[in-house]
N, C-alpha and C. Protein backbone atom coordinates (compact mmCIF):
# COMPACT_ATOMS: atom_id res chain seq x y z
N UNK A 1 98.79 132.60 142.72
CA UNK A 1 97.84 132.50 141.61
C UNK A 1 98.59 132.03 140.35
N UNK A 2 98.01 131.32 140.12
CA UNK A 2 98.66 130.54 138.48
C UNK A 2 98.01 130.53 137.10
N UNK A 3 98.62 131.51 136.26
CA UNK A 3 97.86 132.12 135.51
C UNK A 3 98.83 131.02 134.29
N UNK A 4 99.36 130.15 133.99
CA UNK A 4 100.12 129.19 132.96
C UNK A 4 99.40 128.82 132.05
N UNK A 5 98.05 128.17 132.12
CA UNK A 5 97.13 127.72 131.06
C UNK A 5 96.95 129.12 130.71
N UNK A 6 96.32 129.82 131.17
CA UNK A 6 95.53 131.59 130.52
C UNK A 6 97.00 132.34 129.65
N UNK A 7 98.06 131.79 129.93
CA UNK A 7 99.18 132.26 129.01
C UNK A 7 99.18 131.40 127.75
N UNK A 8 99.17 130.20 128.60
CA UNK A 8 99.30 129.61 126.85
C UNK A 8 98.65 129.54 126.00
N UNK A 9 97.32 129.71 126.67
CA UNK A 9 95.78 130.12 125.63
C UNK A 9 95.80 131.13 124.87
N UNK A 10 96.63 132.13 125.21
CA UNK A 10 96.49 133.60 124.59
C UNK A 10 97.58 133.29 123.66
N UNK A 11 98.93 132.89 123.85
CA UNK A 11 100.19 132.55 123.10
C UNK A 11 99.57 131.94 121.70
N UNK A 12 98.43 130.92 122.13
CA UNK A 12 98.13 130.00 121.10
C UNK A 12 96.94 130.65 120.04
N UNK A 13 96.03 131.01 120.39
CA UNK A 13 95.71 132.32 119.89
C UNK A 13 96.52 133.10 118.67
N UNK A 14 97.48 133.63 119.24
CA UNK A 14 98.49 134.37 118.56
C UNK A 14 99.54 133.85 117.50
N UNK A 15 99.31 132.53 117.67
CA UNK A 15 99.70 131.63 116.98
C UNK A 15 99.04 131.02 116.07
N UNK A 16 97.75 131.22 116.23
CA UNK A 16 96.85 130.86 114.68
C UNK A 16 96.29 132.50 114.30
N UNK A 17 96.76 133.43 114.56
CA UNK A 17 96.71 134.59 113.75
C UNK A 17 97.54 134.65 113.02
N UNK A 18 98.74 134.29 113.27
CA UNK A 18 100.00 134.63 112.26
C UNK A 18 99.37 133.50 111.38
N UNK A 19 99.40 132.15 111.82
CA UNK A 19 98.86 130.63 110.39
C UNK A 19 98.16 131.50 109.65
N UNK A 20 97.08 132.49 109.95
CA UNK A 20 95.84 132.82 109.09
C UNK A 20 96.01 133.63 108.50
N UNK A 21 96.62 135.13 109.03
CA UNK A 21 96.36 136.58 108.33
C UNK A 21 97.11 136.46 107.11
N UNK A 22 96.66 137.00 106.37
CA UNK A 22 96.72 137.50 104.70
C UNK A 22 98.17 137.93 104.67
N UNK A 23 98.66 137.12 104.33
CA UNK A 23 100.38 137.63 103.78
C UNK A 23 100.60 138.19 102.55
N UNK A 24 99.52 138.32 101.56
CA UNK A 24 98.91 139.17 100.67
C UNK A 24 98.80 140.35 100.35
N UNK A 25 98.00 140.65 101.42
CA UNK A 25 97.15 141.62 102.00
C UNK A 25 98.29 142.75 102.63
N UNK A 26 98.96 142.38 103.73
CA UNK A 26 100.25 142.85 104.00
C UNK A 26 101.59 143.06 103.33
N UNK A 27 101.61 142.55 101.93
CA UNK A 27 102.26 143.15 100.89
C UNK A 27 101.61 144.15 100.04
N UNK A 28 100.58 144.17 99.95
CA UNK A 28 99.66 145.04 99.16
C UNK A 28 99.62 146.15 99.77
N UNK A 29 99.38 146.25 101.40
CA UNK A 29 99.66 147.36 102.19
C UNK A 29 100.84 147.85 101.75
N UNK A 30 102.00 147.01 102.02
CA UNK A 30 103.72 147.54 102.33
C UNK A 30 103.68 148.59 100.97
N UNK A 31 103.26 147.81 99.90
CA UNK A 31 103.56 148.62 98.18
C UNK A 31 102.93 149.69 97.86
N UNK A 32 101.81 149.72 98.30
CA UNK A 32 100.96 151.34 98.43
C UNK A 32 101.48 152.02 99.02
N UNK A 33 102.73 151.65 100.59
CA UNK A 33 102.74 152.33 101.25
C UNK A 33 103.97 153.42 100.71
N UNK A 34 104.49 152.48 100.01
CA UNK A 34 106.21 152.44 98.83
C UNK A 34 105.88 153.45 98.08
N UNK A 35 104.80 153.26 97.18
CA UNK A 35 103.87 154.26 96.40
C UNK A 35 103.91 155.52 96.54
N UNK A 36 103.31 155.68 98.00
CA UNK A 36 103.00 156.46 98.30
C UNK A 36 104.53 157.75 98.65
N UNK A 37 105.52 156.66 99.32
CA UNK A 37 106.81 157.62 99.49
C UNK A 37 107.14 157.75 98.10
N UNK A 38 107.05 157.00 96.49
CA UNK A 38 108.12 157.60 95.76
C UNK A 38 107.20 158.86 95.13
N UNK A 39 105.98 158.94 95.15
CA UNK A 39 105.49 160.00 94.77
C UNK A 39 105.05 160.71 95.50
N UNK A 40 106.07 161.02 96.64
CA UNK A 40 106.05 162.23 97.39
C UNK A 40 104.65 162.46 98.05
N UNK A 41 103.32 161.99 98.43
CA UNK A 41 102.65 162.13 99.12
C UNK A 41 102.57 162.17 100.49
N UNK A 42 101.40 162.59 100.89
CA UNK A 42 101.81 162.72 102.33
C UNK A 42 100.81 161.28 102.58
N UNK A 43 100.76 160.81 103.66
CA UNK A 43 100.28 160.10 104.19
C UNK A 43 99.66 159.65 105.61
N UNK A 44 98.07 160.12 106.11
CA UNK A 44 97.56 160.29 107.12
C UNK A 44 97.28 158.75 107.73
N UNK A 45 97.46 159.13 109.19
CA UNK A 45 96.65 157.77 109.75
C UNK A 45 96.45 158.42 111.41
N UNK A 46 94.85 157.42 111.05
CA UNK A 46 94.15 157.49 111.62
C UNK A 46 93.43 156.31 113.22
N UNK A 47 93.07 156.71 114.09
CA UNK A 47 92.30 155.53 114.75
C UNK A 47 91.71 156.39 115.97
N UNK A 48 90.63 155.56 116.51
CA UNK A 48 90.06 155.62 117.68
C UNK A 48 90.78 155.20 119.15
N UNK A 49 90.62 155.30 120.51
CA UNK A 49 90.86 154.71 121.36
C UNK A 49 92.32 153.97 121.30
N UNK A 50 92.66 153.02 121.58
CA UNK A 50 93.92 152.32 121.99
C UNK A 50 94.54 152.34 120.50
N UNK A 51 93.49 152.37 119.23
CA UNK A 51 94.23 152.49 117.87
C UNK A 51 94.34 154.11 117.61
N UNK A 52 94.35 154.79 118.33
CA UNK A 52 95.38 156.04 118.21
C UNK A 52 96.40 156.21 118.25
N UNK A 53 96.77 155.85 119.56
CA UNK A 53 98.11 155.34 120.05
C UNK A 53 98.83 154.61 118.93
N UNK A 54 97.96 153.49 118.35
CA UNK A 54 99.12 152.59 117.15
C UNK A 54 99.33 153.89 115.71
N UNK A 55 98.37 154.78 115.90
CA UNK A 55 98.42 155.09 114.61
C UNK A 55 99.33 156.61 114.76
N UNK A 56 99.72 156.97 116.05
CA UNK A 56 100.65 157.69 116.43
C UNK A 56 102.04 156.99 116.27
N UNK A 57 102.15 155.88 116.63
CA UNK A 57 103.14 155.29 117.14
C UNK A 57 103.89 154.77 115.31
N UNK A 58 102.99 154.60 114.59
CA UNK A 58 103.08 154.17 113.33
C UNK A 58 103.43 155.83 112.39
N UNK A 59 103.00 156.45 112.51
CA UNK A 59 103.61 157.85 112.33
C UNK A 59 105.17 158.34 112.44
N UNK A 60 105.63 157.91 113.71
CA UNK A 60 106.42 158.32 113.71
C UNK A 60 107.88 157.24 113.50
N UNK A 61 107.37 155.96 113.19
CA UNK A 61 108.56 154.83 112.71
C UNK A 61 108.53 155.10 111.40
N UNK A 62 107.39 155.14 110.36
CA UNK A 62 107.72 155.57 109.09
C UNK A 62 108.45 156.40 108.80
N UNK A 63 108.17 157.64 109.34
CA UNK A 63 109.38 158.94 109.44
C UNK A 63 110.58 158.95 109.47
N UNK A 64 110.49 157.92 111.31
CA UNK A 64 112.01 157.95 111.92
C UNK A 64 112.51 156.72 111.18
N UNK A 65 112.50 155.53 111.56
CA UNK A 65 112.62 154.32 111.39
C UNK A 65 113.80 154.30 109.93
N UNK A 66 112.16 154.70 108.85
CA UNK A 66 112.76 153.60 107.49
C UNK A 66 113.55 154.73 107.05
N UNK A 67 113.99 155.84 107.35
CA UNK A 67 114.68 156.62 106.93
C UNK A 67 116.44 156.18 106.79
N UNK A 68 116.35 156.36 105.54
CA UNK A 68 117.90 155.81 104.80
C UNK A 68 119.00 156.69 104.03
N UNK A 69 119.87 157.36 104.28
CA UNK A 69 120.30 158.26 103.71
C UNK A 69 120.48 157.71 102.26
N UNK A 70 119.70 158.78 101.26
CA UNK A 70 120.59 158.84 99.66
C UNK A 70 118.75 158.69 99.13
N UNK A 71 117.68 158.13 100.11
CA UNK A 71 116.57 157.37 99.25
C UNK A 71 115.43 158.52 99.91
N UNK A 72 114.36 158.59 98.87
CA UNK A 72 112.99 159.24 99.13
C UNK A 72 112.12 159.04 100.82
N UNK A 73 112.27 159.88 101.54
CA UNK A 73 111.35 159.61 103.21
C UNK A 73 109.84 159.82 102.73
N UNK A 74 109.07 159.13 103.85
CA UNK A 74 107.73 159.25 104.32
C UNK A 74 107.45 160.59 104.64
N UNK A 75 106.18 160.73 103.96
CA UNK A 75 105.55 162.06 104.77
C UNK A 75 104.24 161.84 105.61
N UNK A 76 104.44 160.91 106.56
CA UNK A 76 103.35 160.89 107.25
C UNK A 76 102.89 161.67 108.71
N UNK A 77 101.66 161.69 108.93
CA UNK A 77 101.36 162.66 109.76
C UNK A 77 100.01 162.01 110.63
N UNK A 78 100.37 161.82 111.86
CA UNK A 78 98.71 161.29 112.60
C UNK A 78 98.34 162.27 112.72
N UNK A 79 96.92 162.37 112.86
CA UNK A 79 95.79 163.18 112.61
C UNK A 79 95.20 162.72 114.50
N UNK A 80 95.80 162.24 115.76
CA UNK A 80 95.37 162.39 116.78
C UNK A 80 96.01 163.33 117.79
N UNK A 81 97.47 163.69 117.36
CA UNK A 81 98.22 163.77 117.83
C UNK A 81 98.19 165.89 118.78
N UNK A 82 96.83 166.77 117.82
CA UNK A 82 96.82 167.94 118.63
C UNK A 82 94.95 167.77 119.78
N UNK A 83 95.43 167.53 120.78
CA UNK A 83 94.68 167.15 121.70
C UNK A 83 93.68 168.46 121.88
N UNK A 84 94.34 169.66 121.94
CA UNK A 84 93.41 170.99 121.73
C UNK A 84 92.58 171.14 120.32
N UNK A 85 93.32 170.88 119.06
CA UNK A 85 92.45 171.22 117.84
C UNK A 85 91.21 169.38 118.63
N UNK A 86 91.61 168.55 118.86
CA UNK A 86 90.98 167.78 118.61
C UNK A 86 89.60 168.14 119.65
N UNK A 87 89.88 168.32 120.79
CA UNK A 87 88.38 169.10 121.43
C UNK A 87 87.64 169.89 121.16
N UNK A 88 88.35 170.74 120.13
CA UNK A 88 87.56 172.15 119.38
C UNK A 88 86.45 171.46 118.27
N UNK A 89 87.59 170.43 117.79
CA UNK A 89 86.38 170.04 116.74
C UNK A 89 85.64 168.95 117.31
N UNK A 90 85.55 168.41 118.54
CA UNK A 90 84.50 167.65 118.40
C UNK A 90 83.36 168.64 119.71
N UNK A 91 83.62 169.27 120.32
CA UNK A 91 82.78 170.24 120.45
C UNK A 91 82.27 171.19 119.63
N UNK A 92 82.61 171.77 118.51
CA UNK A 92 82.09 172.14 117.52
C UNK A 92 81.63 171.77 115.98
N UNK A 93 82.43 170.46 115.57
CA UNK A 93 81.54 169.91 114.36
C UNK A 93 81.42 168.70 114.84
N UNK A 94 81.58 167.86 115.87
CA UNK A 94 80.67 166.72 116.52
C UNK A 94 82.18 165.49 115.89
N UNK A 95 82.00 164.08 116.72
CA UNK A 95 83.01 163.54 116.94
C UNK A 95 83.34 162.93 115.26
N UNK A 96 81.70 162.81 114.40
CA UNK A 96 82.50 161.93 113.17
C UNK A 96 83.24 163.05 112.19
N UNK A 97 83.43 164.54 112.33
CA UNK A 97 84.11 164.76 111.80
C UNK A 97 85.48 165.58 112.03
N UNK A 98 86.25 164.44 113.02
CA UNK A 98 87.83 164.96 113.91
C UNK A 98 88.41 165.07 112.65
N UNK A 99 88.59 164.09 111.75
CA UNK A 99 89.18 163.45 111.29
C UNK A 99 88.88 164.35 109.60
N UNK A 100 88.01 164.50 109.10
CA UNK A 100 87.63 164.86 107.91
C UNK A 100 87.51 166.42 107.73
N UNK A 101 87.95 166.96 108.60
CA UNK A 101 87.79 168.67 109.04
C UNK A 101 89.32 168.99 109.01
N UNK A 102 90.29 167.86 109.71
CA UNK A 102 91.37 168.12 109.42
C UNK A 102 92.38 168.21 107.86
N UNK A 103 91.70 166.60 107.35
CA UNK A 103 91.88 166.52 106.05
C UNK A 103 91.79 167.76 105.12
N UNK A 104 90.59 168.53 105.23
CA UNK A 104 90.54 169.67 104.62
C UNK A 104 91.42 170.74 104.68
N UNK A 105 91.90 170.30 105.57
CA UNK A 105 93.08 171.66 105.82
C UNK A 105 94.12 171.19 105.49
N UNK A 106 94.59 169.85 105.50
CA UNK A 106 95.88 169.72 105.03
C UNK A 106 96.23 168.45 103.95
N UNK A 107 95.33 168.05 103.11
CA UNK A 107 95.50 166.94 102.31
C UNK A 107 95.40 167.88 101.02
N UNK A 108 96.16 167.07 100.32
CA UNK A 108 95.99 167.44 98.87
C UNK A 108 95.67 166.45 97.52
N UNK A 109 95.05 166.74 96.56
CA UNK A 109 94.73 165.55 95.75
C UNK A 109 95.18 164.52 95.71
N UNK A 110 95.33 163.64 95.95
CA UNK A 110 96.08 161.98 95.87
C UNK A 110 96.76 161.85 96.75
N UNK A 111 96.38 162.18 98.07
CA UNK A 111 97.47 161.90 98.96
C UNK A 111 96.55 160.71 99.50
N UNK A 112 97.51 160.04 101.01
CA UNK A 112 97.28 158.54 100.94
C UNK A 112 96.41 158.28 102.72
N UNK A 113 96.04 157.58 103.04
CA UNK A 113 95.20 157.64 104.63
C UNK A 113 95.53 156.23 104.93
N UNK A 114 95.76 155.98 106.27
CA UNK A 114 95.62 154.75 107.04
C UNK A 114 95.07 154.56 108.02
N UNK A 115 93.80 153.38 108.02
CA UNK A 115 92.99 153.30 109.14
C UNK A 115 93.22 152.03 109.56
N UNK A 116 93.30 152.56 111.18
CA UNK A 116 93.50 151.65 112.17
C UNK A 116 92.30 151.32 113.04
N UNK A 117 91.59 150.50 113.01
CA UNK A 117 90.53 149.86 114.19
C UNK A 117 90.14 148.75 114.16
N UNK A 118 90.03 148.52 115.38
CA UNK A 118 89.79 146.98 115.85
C UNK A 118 88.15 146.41 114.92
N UNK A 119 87.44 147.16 114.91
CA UNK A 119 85.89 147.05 114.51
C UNK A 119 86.00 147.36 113.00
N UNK A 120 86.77 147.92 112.53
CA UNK A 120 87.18 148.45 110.79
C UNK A 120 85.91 149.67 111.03
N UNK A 121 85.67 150.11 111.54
CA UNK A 121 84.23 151.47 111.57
C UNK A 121 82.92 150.66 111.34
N UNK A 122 82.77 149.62 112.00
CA UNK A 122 81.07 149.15 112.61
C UNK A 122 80.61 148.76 113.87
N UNK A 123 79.25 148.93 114.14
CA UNK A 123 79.02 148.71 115.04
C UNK A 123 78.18 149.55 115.85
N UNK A 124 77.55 149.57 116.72
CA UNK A 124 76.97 150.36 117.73
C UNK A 124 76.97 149.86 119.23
N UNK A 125 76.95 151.14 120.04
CA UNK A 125 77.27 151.15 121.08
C UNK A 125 76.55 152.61 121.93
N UNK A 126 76.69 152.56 123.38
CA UNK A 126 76.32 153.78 123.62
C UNK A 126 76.42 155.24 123.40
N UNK A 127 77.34 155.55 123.04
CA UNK A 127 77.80 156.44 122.09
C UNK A 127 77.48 156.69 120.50
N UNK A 128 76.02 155.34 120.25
CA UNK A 128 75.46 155.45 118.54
C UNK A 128 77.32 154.87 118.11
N UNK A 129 76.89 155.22 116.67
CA UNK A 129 77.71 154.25 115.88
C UNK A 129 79.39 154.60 115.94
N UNK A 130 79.73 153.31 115.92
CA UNK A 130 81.20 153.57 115.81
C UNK A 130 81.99 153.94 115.10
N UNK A 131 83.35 155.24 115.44
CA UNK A 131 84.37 155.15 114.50
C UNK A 131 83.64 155.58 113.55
N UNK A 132 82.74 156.33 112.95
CA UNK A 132 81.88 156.96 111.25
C UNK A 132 83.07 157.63 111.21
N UNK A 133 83.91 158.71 112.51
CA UNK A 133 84.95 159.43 111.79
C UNK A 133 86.01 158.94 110.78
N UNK A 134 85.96 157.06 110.71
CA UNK A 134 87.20 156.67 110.16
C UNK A 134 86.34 156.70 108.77
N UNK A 135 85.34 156.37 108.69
CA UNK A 135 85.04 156.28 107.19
C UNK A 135 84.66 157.09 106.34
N UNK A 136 83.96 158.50 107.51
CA UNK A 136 84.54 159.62 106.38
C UNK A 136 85.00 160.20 106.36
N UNK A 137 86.30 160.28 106.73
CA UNK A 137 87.80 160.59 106.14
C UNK A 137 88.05 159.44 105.16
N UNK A 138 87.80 158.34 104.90
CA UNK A 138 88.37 157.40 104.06
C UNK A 138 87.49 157.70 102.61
N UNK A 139 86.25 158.12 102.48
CA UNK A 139 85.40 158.47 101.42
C UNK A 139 85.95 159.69 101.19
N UNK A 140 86.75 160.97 102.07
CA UNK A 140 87.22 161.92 101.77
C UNK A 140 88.19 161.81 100.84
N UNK A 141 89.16 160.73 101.22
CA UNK A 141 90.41 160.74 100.63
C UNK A 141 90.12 160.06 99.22
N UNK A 142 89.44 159.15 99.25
CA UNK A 142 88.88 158.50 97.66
C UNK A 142 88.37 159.67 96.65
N UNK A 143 87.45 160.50 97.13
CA UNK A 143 86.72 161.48 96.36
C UNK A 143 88.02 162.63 95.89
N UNK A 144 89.19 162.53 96.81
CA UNK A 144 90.39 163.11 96.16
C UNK A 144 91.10 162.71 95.75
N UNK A 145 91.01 161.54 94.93
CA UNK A 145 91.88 160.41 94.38
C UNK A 145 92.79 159.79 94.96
N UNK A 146 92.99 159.54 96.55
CA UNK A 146 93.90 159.52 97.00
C UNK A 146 93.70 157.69 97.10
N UNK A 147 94.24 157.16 97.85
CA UNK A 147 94.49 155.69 98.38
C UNK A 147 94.23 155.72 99.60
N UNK A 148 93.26 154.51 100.09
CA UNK A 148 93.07 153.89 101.94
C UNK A 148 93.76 152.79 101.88
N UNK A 149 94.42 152.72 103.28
CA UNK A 149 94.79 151.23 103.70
C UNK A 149 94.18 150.60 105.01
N UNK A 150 93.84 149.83 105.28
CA UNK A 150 93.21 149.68 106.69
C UNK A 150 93.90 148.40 107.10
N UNK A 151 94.25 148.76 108.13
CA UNK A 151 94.54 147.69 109.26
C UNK A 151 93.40 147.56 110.69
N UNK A 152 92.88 146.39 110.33
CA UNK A 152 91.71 145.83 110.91
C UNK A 152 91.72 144.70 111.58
N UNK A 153 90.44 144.51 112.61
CA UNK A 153 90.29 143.56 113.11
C UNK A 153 88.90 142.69 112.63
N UNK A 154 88.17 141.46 113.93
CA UNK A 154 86.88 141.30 113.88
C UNK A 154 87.03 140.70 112.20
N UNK A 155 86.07 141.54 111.70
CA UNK A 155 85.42 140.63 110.40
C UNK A 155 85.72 142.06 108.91
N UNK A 156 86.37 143.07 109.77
CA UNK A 156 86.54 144.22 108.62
C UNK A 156 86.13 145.38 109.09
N UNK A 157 84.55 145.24 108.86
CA UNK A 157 83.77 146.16 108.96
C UNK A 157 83.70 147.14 107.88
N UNK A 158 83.12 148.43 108.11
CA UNK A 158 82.85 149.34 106.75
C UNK A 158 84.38 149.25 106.07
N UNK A 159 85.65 149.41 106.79
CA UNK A 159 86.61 150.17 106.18
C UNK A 159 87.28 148.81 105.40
N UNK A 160 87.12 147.84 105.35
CA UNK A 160 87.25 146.53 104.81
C UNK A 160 86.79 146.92 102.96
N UNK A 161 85.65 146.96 103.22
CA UNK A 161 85.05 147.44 101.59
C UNK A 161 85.55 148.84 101.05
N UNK A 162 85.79 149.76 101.87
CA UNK A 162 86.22 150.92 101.05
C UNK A 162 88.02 151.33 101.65
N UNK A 163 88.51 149.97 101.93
CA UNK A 163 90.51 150.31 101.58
C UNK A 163 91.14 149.60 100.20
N UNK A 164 91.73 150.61 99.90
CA UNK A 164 92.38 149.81 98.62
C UNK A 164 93.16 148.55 98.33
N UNK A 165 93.55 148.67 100.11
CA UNK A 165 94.47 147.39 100.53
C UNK A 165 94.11 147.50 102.36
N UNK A 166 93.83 146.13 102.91
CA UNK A 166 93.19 146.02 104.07
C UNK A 166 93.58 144.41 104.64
N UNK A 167 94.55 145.02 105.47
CA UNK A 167 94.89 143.82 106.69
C UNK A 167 94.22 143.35 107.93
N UNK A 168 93.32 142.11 107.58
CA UNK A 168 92.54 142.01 108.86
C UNK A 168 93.21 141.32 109.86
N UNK A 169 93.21 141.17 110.63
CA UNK A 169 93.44 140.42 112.22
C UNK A 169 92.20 139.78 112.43
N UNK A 170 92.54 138.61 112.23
CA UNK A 170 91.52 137.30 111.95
C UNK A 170 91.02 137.13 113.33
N UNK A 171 90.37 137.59 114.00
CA UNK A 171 89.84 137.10 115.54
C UNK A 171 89.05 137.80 116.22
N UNK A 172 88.03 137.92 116.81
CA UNK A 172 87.22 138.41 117.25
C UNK A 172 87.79 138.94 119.02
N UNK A 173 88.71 139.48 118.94
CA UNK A 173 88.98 140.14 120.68
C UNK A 173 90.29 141.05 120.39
N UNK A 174 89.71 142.32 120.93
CA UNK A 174 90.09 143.28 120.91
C UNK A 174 91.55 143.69 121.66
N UNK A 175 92.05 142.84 122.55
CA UNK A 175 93.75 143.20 123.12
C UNK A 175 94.35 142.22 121.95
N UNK A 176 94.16 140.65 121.16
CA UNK A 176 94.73 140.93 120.11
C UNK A 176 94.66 141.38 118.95
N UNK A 177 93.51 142.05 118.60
CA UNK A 177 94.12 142.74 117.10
C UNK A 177 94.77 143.97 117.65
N UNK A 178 94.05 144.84 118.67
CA UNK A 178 95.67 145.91 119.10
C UNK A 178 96.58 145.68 119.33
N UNK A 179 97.12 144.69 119.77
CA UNK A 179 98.31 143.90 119.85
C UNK A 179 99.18 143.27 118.75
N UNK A 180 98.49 143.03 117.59
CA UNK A 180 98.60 142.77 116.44
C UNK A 180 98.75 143.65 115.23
N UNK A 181 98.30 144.79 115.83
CA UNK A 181 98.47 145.75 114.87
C UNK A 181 99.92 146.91 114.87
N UNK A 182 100.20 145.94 115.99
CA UNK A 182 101.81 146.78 116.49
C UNK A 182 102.81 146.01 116.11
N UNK A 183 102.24 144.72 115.56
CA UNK A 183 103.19 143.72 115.28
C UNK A 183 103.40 143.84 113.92
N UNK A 184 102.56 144.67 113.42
CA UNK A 184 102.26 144.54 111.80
C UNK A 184 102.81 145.53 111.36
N UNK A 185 102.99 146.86 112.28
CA UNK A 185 103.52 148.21 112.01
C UNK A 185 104.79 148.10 112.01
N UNK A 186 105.25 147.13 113.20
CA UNK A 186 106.73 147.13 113.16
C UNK A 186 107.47 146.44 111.87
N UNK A 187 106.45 145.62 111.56
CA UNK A 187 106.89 144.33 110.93
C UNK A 187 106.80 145.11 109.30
N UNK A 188 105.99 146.07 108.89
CA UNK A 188 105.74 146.97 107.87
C UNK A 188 106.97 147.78 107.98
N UNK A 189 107.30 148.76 108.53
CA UNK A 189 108.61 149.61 108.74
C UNK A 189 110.02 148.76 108.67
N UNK A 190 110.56 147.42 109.01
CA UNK A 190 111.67 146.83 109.10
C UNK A 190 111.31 146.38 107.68
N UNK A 191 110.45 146.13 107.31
CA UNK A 191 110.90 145.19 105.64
C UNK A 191 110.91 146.52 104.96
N UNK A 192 110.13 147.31 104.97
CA UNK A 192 110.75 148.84 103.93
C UNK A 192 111.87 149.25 104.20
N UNK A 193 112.69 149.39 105.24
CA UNK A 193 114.05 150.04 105.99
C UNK A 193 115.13 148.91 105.19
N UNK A 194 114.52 147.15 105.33
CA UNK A 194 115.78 146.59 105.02
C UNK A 194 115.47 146.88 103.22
N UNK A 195 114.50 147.23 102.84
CA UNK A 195 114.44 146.98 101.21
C UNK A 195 115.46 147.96 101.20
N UNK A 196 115.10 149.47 101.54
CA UNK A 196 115.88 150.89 101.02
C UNK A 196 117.41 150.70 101.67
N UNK A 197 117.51 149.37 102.35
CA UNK A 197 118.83 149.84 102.63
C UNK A 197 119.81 148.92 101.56
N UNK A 198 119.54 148.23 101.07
CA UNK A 198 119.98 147.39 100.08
C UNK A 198 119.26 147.77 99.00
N UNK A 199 119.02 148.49 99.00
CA UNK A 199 118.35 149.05 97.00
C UNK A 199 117.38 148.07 96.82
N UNK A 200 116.87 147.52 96.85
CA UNK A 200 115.84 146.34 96.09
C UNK A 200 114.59 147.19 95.71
């Protein structure tokens, strides 16, 4: 079986995401995110489905990663990561609020949130509407003065209009903006690691 064209189709693809996405947008992220470490905040992130995983995985490079001896660390924390609290609460306050039940227990005024999803929180499906848990936790964290960042796919969606700074993944299919959003995490953590390691 010769799958050569279906590679290079996808390669090429991936190749007018990078021409397109907001190099902007992805500095505006990086500096909030800067923000957010020199004034000691903590910083949540969030996602659904396969963007859990990124927003786990993004948790723990901020931490580990950009950590530089002599300079201010990340305090970030995914919010998917206790699999028991997470069944309690969606058997008992229902799935849109995993995410905003936790906040209450452990955010404090101005601290900072990052949302990860392919759809940015729109849409419907059998399950009624998508992802509402990402957006209200993101109206949570605003109403506490805090800062959203979203890393997105598709066309935005809700979390597009209410992040302070919001990286879309210009394309409508879902293995690359998850795929893309790992490229962006990594690619977010190595330019903060090389800034703090050279002072800039």
């Amino acid at each position: 079986m010769n799958m050569f064209n279906e590679i290079t189709d996808y390669f090429a693809e991936v190749k007018k995401i990078i021409e397109s996405i907001s190099k902007e947008d992805i500095n505006n992220a990086i500096q909030i995110l800067n923000e957010a470490r020199l004034a000691g905040k903590k910083i949540f992130i969030i996602g659904n489905g396969g963007s859990a995983s990124t927003a786990t995985h993004f948790a723990c490079d901020l931490n580990k990663y950009t950590s530089v001896e002599g300079e201010k660390r990340f305090k970030a924390l995914s919010l998917e990561d206790n699999i028991p609290l997470l069944t309690a609460l969606v058997n008992d306050e229902g799935w849109d609020k995993v995410y905003s039940y936790q906040l209450e227990n452990l955010m404090d005024d101005g601290d900072y949130l990052v949302v990860v999803s392919v759809h940015g929180g729109a849409g419907k499906d059998k399950a009624g509407l998508w992802s509402q848990n990402l957006t209200l936790a993101a109206k949570m964290i605003h109403d506490r003065g805090g800062k959203v960042i979203g890393l997105v796919g598709f066309d935005g969606g809700a979390i597009k209009s209410l992040a302070d700074a919001c990286v879309t993944v210009p394309i409508n299919s879902t293995p690359h903006v998850e795929g893309f959003h790992l490229i962006l995490t990594h690619m977010i953590c190595s330019i903060i690691k090389d800034k703090l390691s050279t002072n800039e």
